[in-house]
């Protein structure tokens, strides 16, 4: 019986179409160590907690009001005490005697628990609007003991929307508060004025009996002209739109106007500062230099008088305390 011959030699290569290509090996990402992942998660949680703590309001106990006479309000609900308020003596404010007396009388009535008005101090720059508020507050407290001492709380213009939260914090306290906003005005599409309007006796709760609002502004109606014009052009009833805007200022019971001072009033301010700080200069030289200084500044005001006083004191080597 014959055997089939055995095939020898190289095996025939498969057809090209049947050739299999090897897939490239894929590397699996190395597993992250569990400890490193846990640390990252812990740091992320700490960051979140810190942000939440900063954003959440912190209550201020009533007892803490006794620690200072002035505070600055922060929109996260914190009242920061101010140990030293930058102010001038009431007697150094010249040329504003009439509005000074009106503001002091209104503040005294409020401090005594009698009816008093919110006050808008408006007018020329540098004529002592904010200085009068701070000096009047100090003057009222001279002979008062706690809790009869008035507290001054400054709220910044950009934080007006948080004003209702501040009112809630002060409501029910045994102390009485002047809430003060310097350089108050509204521009463009800013709608935060509605928070102020609601507090000025417009809301359902109204202003707390132990709180009064004092504000300063260069504008009598607080709102830019273009805001009123925009309301007029887009409203169905333009007259009502303008009334809506103007009514904000109307909610201040007292409007105290500050106008540019005369030359004599400006010189009286300079002489008052120099006398108070012991700066001695011949009268004719003092007047001449003070007028030259105001000419270079292009205006006469209490602020310009103070700046000249600082210049003169520095040139003469006289140390003076801040305002």
mmCIF file of N, CA and C in Angstrom, residues 38-139:
data_model
loop_
_atom_site.group_PDB
_atom_site.id
_atom_site.type_symbol
_atom_site.label_atom_id
_atom_site.label_comp_id
_atom_site.label_asym_id
_atom_site.label_seq_id
_atom_site.Cartn_x
_atom_site.Cartn_y
_atom_site.Cartn_z
ATOM 1 N N UNK A 38 -8.482 61.310 47.734
ATOM 2 C CA UNK A 38 -9.134 61.750 48.973
ATOM 3 C C UNK A 38 -8.649 63.135 49.392
ATOM 4 N N UNK A 39 -7.367 63.408 49.204
ATOM 5 C CA UNK A 39 -6.845 64.718 49.574
ATOM 6 C C UNK A 39 -7.438 65.826 48.705
ATOM 7 N N UNK A 40 -7.571 65.533 47.390
ATOM 8 C CA UNK A 40 -8.159 66.531 46.496
ATOM 9 C C UNK A 40 -9.609 66.815 46.862
ATOM 10 N N UNK A 41 -10.350 65.777 47.188
ATOM 11 C CA UNK A 41 -11.748 65.955 47.584
ATOM 12 C C UNK A 41 -11.838 66.775 48.873
ATOM 13 N N UNK A 42 -10.948 66.498 49.802
ATOM 14 C CA UNK A 42 -10.960 67.229 51.074
ATOM 15 C C UNK A 42 -10.673 68.716 50.861
ATOM 16 N N UNK A 43 -9.682 69.009 49.968
ATOM 17 C CA UNK A 43 -9.372 70.422 49.708
ATOM 18 C C UNK A 43 -10.545 71.125 49.036
ATOM 19 N N UNK A 44 -11.222 70.438 48.118
ATOM 20 C CA UNK A 44 -12.377 71.029 47.439
ATOM 21 C C UNK A 44 -13.497 71.327 48.436
ATOM 22 N N UNK A 45 -13.724 70.401 49.357
ATOM 23 C CA UNK A 45 -14.762 70.612 50.364
ATOM 24 C C UNK A 45 -14.425 71.781 51.277
ATOM 25 N N UNK A 46 -13.147 71.906 51.647
ATOM 26 C CA UNK A 46 -12.733 73.031 52.490
ATOM 27 C C UNK A 46 -12.966 74.359 51.786
ATOM 28 N N UNK A 47 -12.674 74.398 50.473
ATOM 29 C CA UNK A 47 -12.900 75.625 49.705
ATOM 30 C C UNK A 47 -14.374 75.995 49.662
ATOM 31 N N UNK A 48 -15.233 74.998 49.440
ATOM 32 C CA UNK A 48 -16.678 75.245 49.389
ATOM 33 C C UNK A 48 -17.185 75.767 50.727
ATOM 34 N N UNK A 49 -16.735 75.144 51.805
ATOM 35 C CA UNK A 49 -17.163 75.573 53.140
ATOM 36 C C UNK A 49 -16.723 77.006 53.421
ATOM 37 N N UNK A 50 -15.494 77.355 53.008
ATOM 38 C CA UNK A 50 -14.998 78.714 53.231
ATOM 39 C C UNK A 50 -15.830 79.737 52.477
ATOM 40 N N UNK A 51 -16.198 79.422 51.219
ATOM 41 C CA UNK A 51 -17.019 80.346 50.435
ATOM 42 C C UNK A 51 -18.415 80.499 51.031
ATOM 43 N N UNK A 52 -18.979 79.404 51.491
ATOM 44 C CA UNK A 52 -20.308 79.475 52.098
ATOM 45 C C UNK A 52 -20.283 80.282 53.385
ATOM 46 N N UNK A 53 -19.219 80.123 54.163
ATOM 47 C CA UNK A 53 -19.106 80.878 55.415
ATOM 48 C C UNK A 53 -18.978 82.370 55.154
ATOM 49 N N UNK A 54 -18.234 82.732 54.080
ATOM 50 C CA UNK A 54 -18.066 84.150 53.761
ATOM 51 C C UNK A 54 -19.355 84.765 53.244
ATOM 52 N N UNK A 55 -20.155 83.970 52.535
ATOM 53 C CA UNK A 55 -21.381 84.509 51.944
ATOM 54 C C UNK A 55 -22.544 84.528 52.918
ATOM 55 N N UNK A 56 -22.511 83.696 53.939
ATOM 56 C CA UNK A 56 -23.642 83.621 54.854
ATOM 57 C C UNK A 56 -23.580 84.742 55.871
ATOM 58 N N UNK A 57 -24.752 85.324 56.231
ATOM 59 C CA UNK A 57 -24.762 86.415 57.197
ATOM 60 C C UNK A 57 -24.369 85.952 58.577
ATOM 61 N N UNK A 58 -23.658 86.792 59.277
ATOM 62 C CA UNK A 58 -23.278 86.500 60.646
ATOM 63 C C UNK A 58 -24.019 87.445 61.567
ATOM 64 N N UNK A 59 -24.690 86.918 62.511
ATOM 65 C CA UNK A 59 -25.505 87.755 63.384
ATOM 66 C C UNK A 59 -24.622 88.562 64.315
ATOM 67 N N UNK A 60 -25.094 89.772 64.607
ATOM 68 C CA UNK A 60 -24.383 90.644 65.533
ATOM 69 C C UNK A 60 -25.213 90.764 66.796
ATOM 70 N N UNK A 61 -24.675 90.333 67.895
ATOM 71 C CA UNK A 61 -25.418 90.405 69.143
ATOM 72 C C UNK A 61 -25.619 91.851 69.549
ATOM 73 N N UNK A 62 -26.757 92.110 70.225
ATOM 74 C CA UNK A 62 -27.066 93.482 70.615
ATOM 75 C C UNK A 62 -25.995 94.054 71.536
ATOM 76 N N UNK A 63 -25.394 93.185 72.359
ATOM 77 C CA UNK A 63 -24.378 93.668 73.292
ATOM 78 C C UNK A 63 -23.172 94.253 72.563
ATOM 79 N N UNK A 64 -22.891 93.791 71.345
ATOM 80 C CA UNK A 64 -21.706 94.257 70.638
ATOM 81 C C UNK A 64 -21.835 95.715 70.212
ATOM 82 N N UNK A 65 -23.058 96.252 70.139
ATOM 83 C CA UNK A 65 -23.234 97.652 69.779
ATOM 84 C C UNK A 65 -22.644 98.587 70.833
ATOM 85 N N UNK A 66 -22.529 98.108 72.046
ATOM 86 C CA UNK A 66 -21.998 98.952 73.116
ATOM 87 C C UNK A 66 -20.489 99.144 72.986
ATOM 88 N N UNK A 67 -19.829 98.342 72.161
ATOM 89 C CA UNK A 67 -18.376 98.405 72.062
ATOM 90 C C UNK A 67 -17.841 99.548 71.233
ATOM 91 N N UNK A 68 -18.693 100.197 70.412
ATOM 92 C CA UNK A 68 -18.237 101.300 69.564
ATOM 93 C C UNK A 68 -19.425 102.191 69.236
ATOM 94 N N UNK A 69 -19.123 103.409 68.828
ATOM 95 C CA UNK A 69 -20.176 104.348 68.422
ATOM 96 C C UNK A 69 -20.365 104.395 66.919
ATOM 97 N N UNK A 70 -19.470 103.767 66.166
ATOM 98 C CA UNK A 70 -19.560 103.804 64.709
ATOM 99 C C UNK A 70 -19.213 102.438 64.130
ATOM 100 N N UNK A 71 -19.882 102.086 63.034
ATOM 101 C CA UNK A 71 -19.685 100.798 62.388
ATOM 102 C C UNK A 71 -19.756 100.978 60.875
ATOM 103 N N UNK A 72 -19.172 100.014 60.165
ATOM 104 C CA UNK A 72 -19.320 99.939 58.711
ATOM 105 C C UNK A 72 -20.053 98.644 58.399
ATOM 106 N N UNK A 73 -21.107 98.759 57.594
ATOM 107 C CA UNK A 73 -21.918 97.594 57.236
ATOM 108 C C UNK A 73 -21.330 96.880 56.035
ATOM 109 N N UNK A 74 -21.224 95.545 56.156
ATOM 110 C CA UNK A 74 -20.784 94.701 55.049
ATOM 111 C C UNK A 74 -21.967 93.851 54.599
ATOM 112 N N UNK A 75 -22.140 93.657 53.278
ATOM 113 C CA UNK A 75 -23.348 92.978 52.789
ATOM 114 C C UNK A 75 -23.490 91.525 53.197
ATOM 115 N N UNK A 76 -22.435 90.919 53.766
ATOM 116 C CA UNK A 76 -22.569 89.545 54.261
ATOM 117 C C UNK A 76 -23.198 89.501 55.647
ATOM 118 N N UNK A 77 -23.625 90.656 56.143
ATOM 119 C CA UNK A 77 -24.309 90.709 57.426
ATOM 120 C C UNK A 77 -23.428 91.098 58.590
ATOM 121 N N UNK A 78 -22.207 91.536 58.328
ATOM 122 C CA UNK A 78 -21.270 91.866 59.412
ATOM 123 C C UNK A 78 -21.183 93.370 59.605
ATOM 124 N N UNK A 79 -21.217 93.800 60.859
ATOM 125 C CA UNK A 79 -20.995 95.186 61.219
ATOM 126 C C UNK A 79 -19.588 95.312 61.806
ATOM 127 N N UNK A 80 -18.711 96.017 61.105
ATOM 128 C CA UNK A 80 -17.333 96.181 61.565
ATOM 129 C C UNK A 80 -17.221 97.447 62.390
ATOM 130 N N UNK A 81 -16.813 97.357 63.651
ATOM 131 C CA UNK A 81 -16.677 98.562 64.478
ATOM 132 C C UNK A 81 -15.558 99.470 63.983
ATOM 133 N N UNK A 82 -15.753 100.775 64.123
ATOM 134 C CA UNK A 82 -14.745 101.767 63.735
ATOM 135 C C UNK A 82 -14.290 102.471 65.014
ATOM 136 N N UNK A 83 -13.105 102.152 65.505
ATOM 137 C CA UNK A 83 -12.665 102.749 66.782
ATOM 138 C C UNK A 83 -12.387 104.235 66.676
ATOM 139 N N UNK A 84 -11.957 104.714 65.511
ATOM 140 C CA UNK A 84 -11.661 106.133 65.350
ATOM 141 C C UNK A 84 -12.276 106.629 64.046
ATOM 142 N N UNK A 85 -13.247 107.542 64.151
ATOM 143 C CA UNK A 85 -13.926 108.092 62.981
ATOM 144 C C UNK A 85 -13.168 109.321 62.490
ATOM 145 N N UNK A 86 -12.907 109.386 61.194
ATOM 146 C CA UNK A 86 -12.242 110.553 60.607
ATOM 147 C C UNK A 86 -13.245 111.690 60.517
ATOM 148 N N UNK A 87 -13.093 112.698 61.367
ATOM 149 C CA UNK A 87 -14.059 113.798 61.421
ATOM 150 C C UNK A 87 -13.373 115.091 61.836
ATOM 151 N N UNK A 88 -14.060 116.199 61.607
ATOM 152 C CA UNK A 88 -13.592 117.500 62.054
ATOM 153 C C UNK A 88 -14.492 117.974 63.187
ATOM 154 N N UNK A 89 -13.998 118.924 63.968
ATOM 155 C CA UNK A 89 -14.829 119.518 65.010
ATOM 156 C C UNK A 89 -15.958 120.316 64.367
ATOM 157 N N UNK A 90 -17.117 120.281 64.985
ATOM 158 C CA UNK A 90 -18.278 120.969 64.423
ATOM 159 C C UNK A 90 -18.006 122.457 64.240
ATOM 160 N N UNK A 91 -17.232 123.041 65.145
ATOM 161 C CA UNK A 91 -16.956 124.480 65.072
ATOM 162 C C UNK A 91 -16.088 124.882 63.891
ATOM 163 N N UNK A 92 -15.423 123.910 63.248
ATOM 164 C CA UNK A 92 -14.562 124.226 62.110
ATOM 165 C C UNK A 92 -15.330 124.291 60.790
ATOM 166 N N UNK A 93 -16.582 123.910 60.799
ATOM 167 C CA UNK A 93 -17.384 123.917 59.573
ATOM 168 C C UNK A 93 -17.993 125.299 59.387
ATOM 169 N N UNK A 94 -17.421 126.076 58.496
ATOM 170 C CA UNK A 94 -17.833 127.459 58.281
ATOM 171 C C UNK A 94 -18.680 127.572 57.016
ATOM 172 N N UNK A 95 -19.535 128.575 56.996
ATOM 173 C CA UNK A 95 -20.331 128.872 55.811
ATOM 174 C C UNK A 95 -21.551 127.988 55.631
ATOM 175 N N UNK A 96 -21.792 127.085 56.577
ATOM 176 C CA UNK A 96 -22.960 126.201 56.468
ATOM 177 C C UNK A 96 -23.745 126.224 57.784
ATOM 178 N N UNK A 97 -23.738 127.354 58.450
ATOM 179 C CA UNK A 97 -24.344 127.455 59.778
ATOM 180 C C UNK A 97 -25.839 127.115 59.769
ATOM 181 N N UNK A 98 -26.545 127.577 58.753
ATOM 182 C CA UNK A 98 -28.000 127.347 58.726
ATOM 183 C C UNK A 98 -28.326 125.863 58.628
ATOM 184 N N UNK A 99 -27.736 125.162 57.647
ATOM 185 C CA UNK A 99 -28.023 123.733 57.499
ATOM 186 C C UNK A 99 -27.456 122.945 58.678
ATOM 187 N N UNK A 100 -26.367 123.431 59.253
ATOM 188 C CA UNK A 100 -25.795 122.773 60.440
ATOM 189 C C UNK A 100 -26.809 122.762 61.575
ATOM 190 N N UNK A 101 -27.422 123.918 61.845
ATOM 191 C CA UNK A 101 -28.376 124.019 62.958
ATOM 192 C C UNK A 101 -29.603 123.137 62.709
ATOM 193 N N UNK A 102 -30.066 123.078 61.450
ATOM 194 C CA UNK A 102 -31.234 122.253 61.136
ATOM 195 C C UNK A 102 -30.924 120.781 61.360
ATOM 196 N N UNK A 103 -29.742 120.339 60.900
ATOM 197 C CA UNK A 103 -29.381 118.928 61.045
ATOM 198 C C UNK A 103 -29.197 118.560 62.515
ATOM 199 N N UNK A 104 -28.552 119.413 63.280
ATOM 200 C CA UNK A 104 -28.325 119.128 64.700
ATOM 201 C C UNK A 104 -29.650 119.029 65.437
ATOM 202 N N UNK A 105 -30.572 119.937 65.152
ATOM 203 C CA UNK A 105 -31.873 119.900 65.821
ATOM 204 C C UNK A 105 -32.627 118.618 65.478
ATOM 205 N N UNK A 106 -32.604 118.220 64.207
ATOM 206 C CA UNK A 106 -33.273 116.994 63.798
ATOM 207 C C UNK A 106 -32.647 115.773 64.468
ATOM 208 N N UNK A 107 -31.304 115.764 64.572
ATOM 209 C CA UNK A 107 -30.599 114.633 65.180
ATOM 210 C C UNK A 107 -30.880 114.563 66.683
ATOM 211 N N UNK A 108 -30.949 115.704 67.331
ATOM 212 C CA UNK A 108 -31.243 115.726 68.770
ATOM 213 C C UNK A 108 -32.639 115.180 69.056
ATOM 214 N N UNK A 109 -33.601 115.563 68.217
ATOM 215 C CA UNK A 109 -34.961 115.055 68.409
ATOM 216 C C UNK A 109 -34.981 113.537 68.258
ATOM 217 N N UNK A 110 -34.282 113.039 67.251
ATOM 218 C CA UNK A 110 -34.239 111.592 67.055
ATOM 219 C C UNK A 110 -33.582 110.901 68.236
ATOM 220 N N UNK A 111 -32.480 111.455 68.738
ATOM 221 C CA UNK A 111 -31.769 110.855 69.871
ATOM 222 C C UNK A 111 -32.637 110.825 71.128
ATOM 223 N N UNK A 112 -33.547 111.787 71.244
ATOM 224 C CA UNK A 112 -34.437 111.858 72.410
ATOM 225 C C UNK A 112 -35.707 111.036 72.228
ATOM 226 N N UNK A 113 -35.813 110.318 71.116
ATOM 227 C CA UNK A 113 -36.980 109.484 70.887
ATOM 228 C C UNK A 113 -38.171 110.222 70.321
ATOM 229 N N UNK A 114 -37.969 111.435 69.829
ATOM 230 C CA UNK A 114 -39.041 112.230 69.246
ATOM 231 C C UNK A 114 -39.061 112.054 67.730
ATOM 232 N N UNK A 115 -40.186 112.406 67.093
ATOM 233 C CA UNK A 115 -40.246 112.279 65.632
ATOM 234 C C UNK A 115 -39.165 113.105 64.938
ATOM 235 N N UNK A 116 -38.540 112.515 63.923
ATOM 236 C CA UNK A 116 -37.486 113.192 63.152
ATOM 237 C C UNK A 116 -37.529 112.672 61.726
ATOM 238 N N UNK A 117 -36.921 113.420 60.816
ATOM 239 C CA UNK A 117 -36.972 113.101 59.397
ATOM 240 C C UNK A 117 -35.680 112.474 58.890
ATOM 241 N N UNK A 118 -35.808 111.620 57.865
ATOM 242 C CA UNK A 118 -34.648 111.236 57.082
ATOM 243 C C UNK A 118 -34.129 112.483 56.371
ATOM 244 N N UNK A 119 -32.814 112.544 56.159
ATOM 245 C CA UNK A 119 -32.213 113.776 55.633
ATOM 246 C C UNK A 119 -31.382 113.475 54.391
ATOM 247 N N UNK A 120 -31.580 114.285 53.352
ATOM 248 C CA UNK A 120 -30.745 114.260 52.158
ATOM 249 C C UNK A 120 -29.937 115.547 52.113
ATOM 250 N N UNK A 121 -28.624 115.431 52.220
ATOM 251 C CA UNK A 121 -27.720 116.579 52.124
ATOM 252 C C UNK A 121 -27.160 116.586 50.701
ATOM 253 N N UNK A 122 -27.517 117.587 49.914
ATOM 254 C CA UNK A 122 -27.159 117.582 48.499
ATOM 255 C C UNK A 122 -26.488 118.911 48.134
ATOM 256 N N UNK A 123 -25.725 118.890 47.056
ATOM 257 C CA UNK A 123 -25.157 120.135 46.568
ATOM 258 C C UNK A 123 -23.699 120.029 46.174
ATOM 259 N N UNK A 124 -23.016 121.185 46.232
ATOM 260 C CA UNK A 124 -21.664 121.331 45.697
ATOM 261 C C UNK A 124 -20.683 120.387 46.391
ATOM 262 N N UNK A 125 -19.714 119.929 45.615
ATOM 263 C CA UNK A 125 -18.671 119.048 46.155
ATOM 264 C C UNK A 125 -17.797 119.803 47.146
ATOM 265 N N UNK A 126 -17.349 119.054 48.164
ATOM 266 C CA UNK A 126 -16.365 119.594 49.098
ATOM 267 C C UNK A 126 -16.877 120.640 50.059
ATOM 268 N N UNK A 127 -18.203 120.776 50.193
ATOM 269 C CA UNK A 127 -18.741 121.806 51.071
ATOM 270 C C UNK A 127 -19.135 121.288 52.450
ATOM 271 N N UNK A 128 -18.714 120.076 52.797
ATOM 272 C CA UNK A 128 -18.873 119.602 54.172
ATOM 273 C C UNK A 128 -20.110 118.778 54.445
ATOM 274 N N UNK A 129 -20.695 118.166 53.423
ATOM 275 C CA UNK A 129 -21.916 117.375 53.650
ATOM 276 C C UNK A 129 -21.639 116.185 54.570
ATOM 277 N N UNK A 130 -20.690 115.335 54.172
ATOM 278 C CA UNK A 130 -20.391 114.164 55.007
ATOM 279 C C UNK A 130 -19.699 114.574 56.307
ATOM 280 N N UNK A 131 -18.890 115.628 56.262
ATOM 281 C CA UNK A 131 -18.224 116.101 57.482
ATOM 282 C C UNK A 131 -19.248 116.554 58.516
ATOM 283 N N UNK A 132 -20.332 117.174 58.048
ATOM 284 C CA UNK A 132 -21.359 117.642 58.973
ATOM 285 C C UNK A 132 -22.079 116.472 59.636
ATOM 286 N N UNK A 133 -22.350 115.417 58.880
ATOM 287 C CA UNK A 133 -23.017 114.246 59.462
ATOM 288 C C UNK A 133 -22.157 113.645 60.566
ATOM 289 N N UNK A 134 -20.869 113.451 60.289
ATOM 290 C CA UNK A 134 -19.984 112.827 61.282
ATOM 291 C C UNK A 134 -19.729 113.743 62.475
ATOM 292 N N UNK A 135 -19.560 115.044 62.210
ATOM 293 C CA UNK A 135 -19.336 115.978 63.312
ATOM 294 C C UNK A 135 -20.591 116.121 64.163
ATOM 295 N N UNK A 136 -21.765 116.130 63.517
ATOM 296 C CA UNK A 136 -23.019 116.225 64.265
ATOM 297 C C UNK A 136 -23.245 115.019 65.142
ATOM 298 N N UNK A 137 -22.900 113.836 64.649
ATOM 299 C CA UNK A 137 -23.037 112.616 65.439
ATOM 300 C C UNK A 137 -22.168 112.682 66.695
ATOM 301 N N UNK A 138 -20.917 113.122 66.538
ATOM 302 C CA UNK A 138 -20.021 113.240 67.697
ATOM 303 C C UNK A 138 -20.521 114.292 68.679
ATOM 304 N N UNK A 139 -21.054 115.398 68.153
ATOM 305 C CA UNK A 139 -21.533 116.478 69.012
ATOM 306 C C UNK A 139 -22.722 116.036 69.860
#
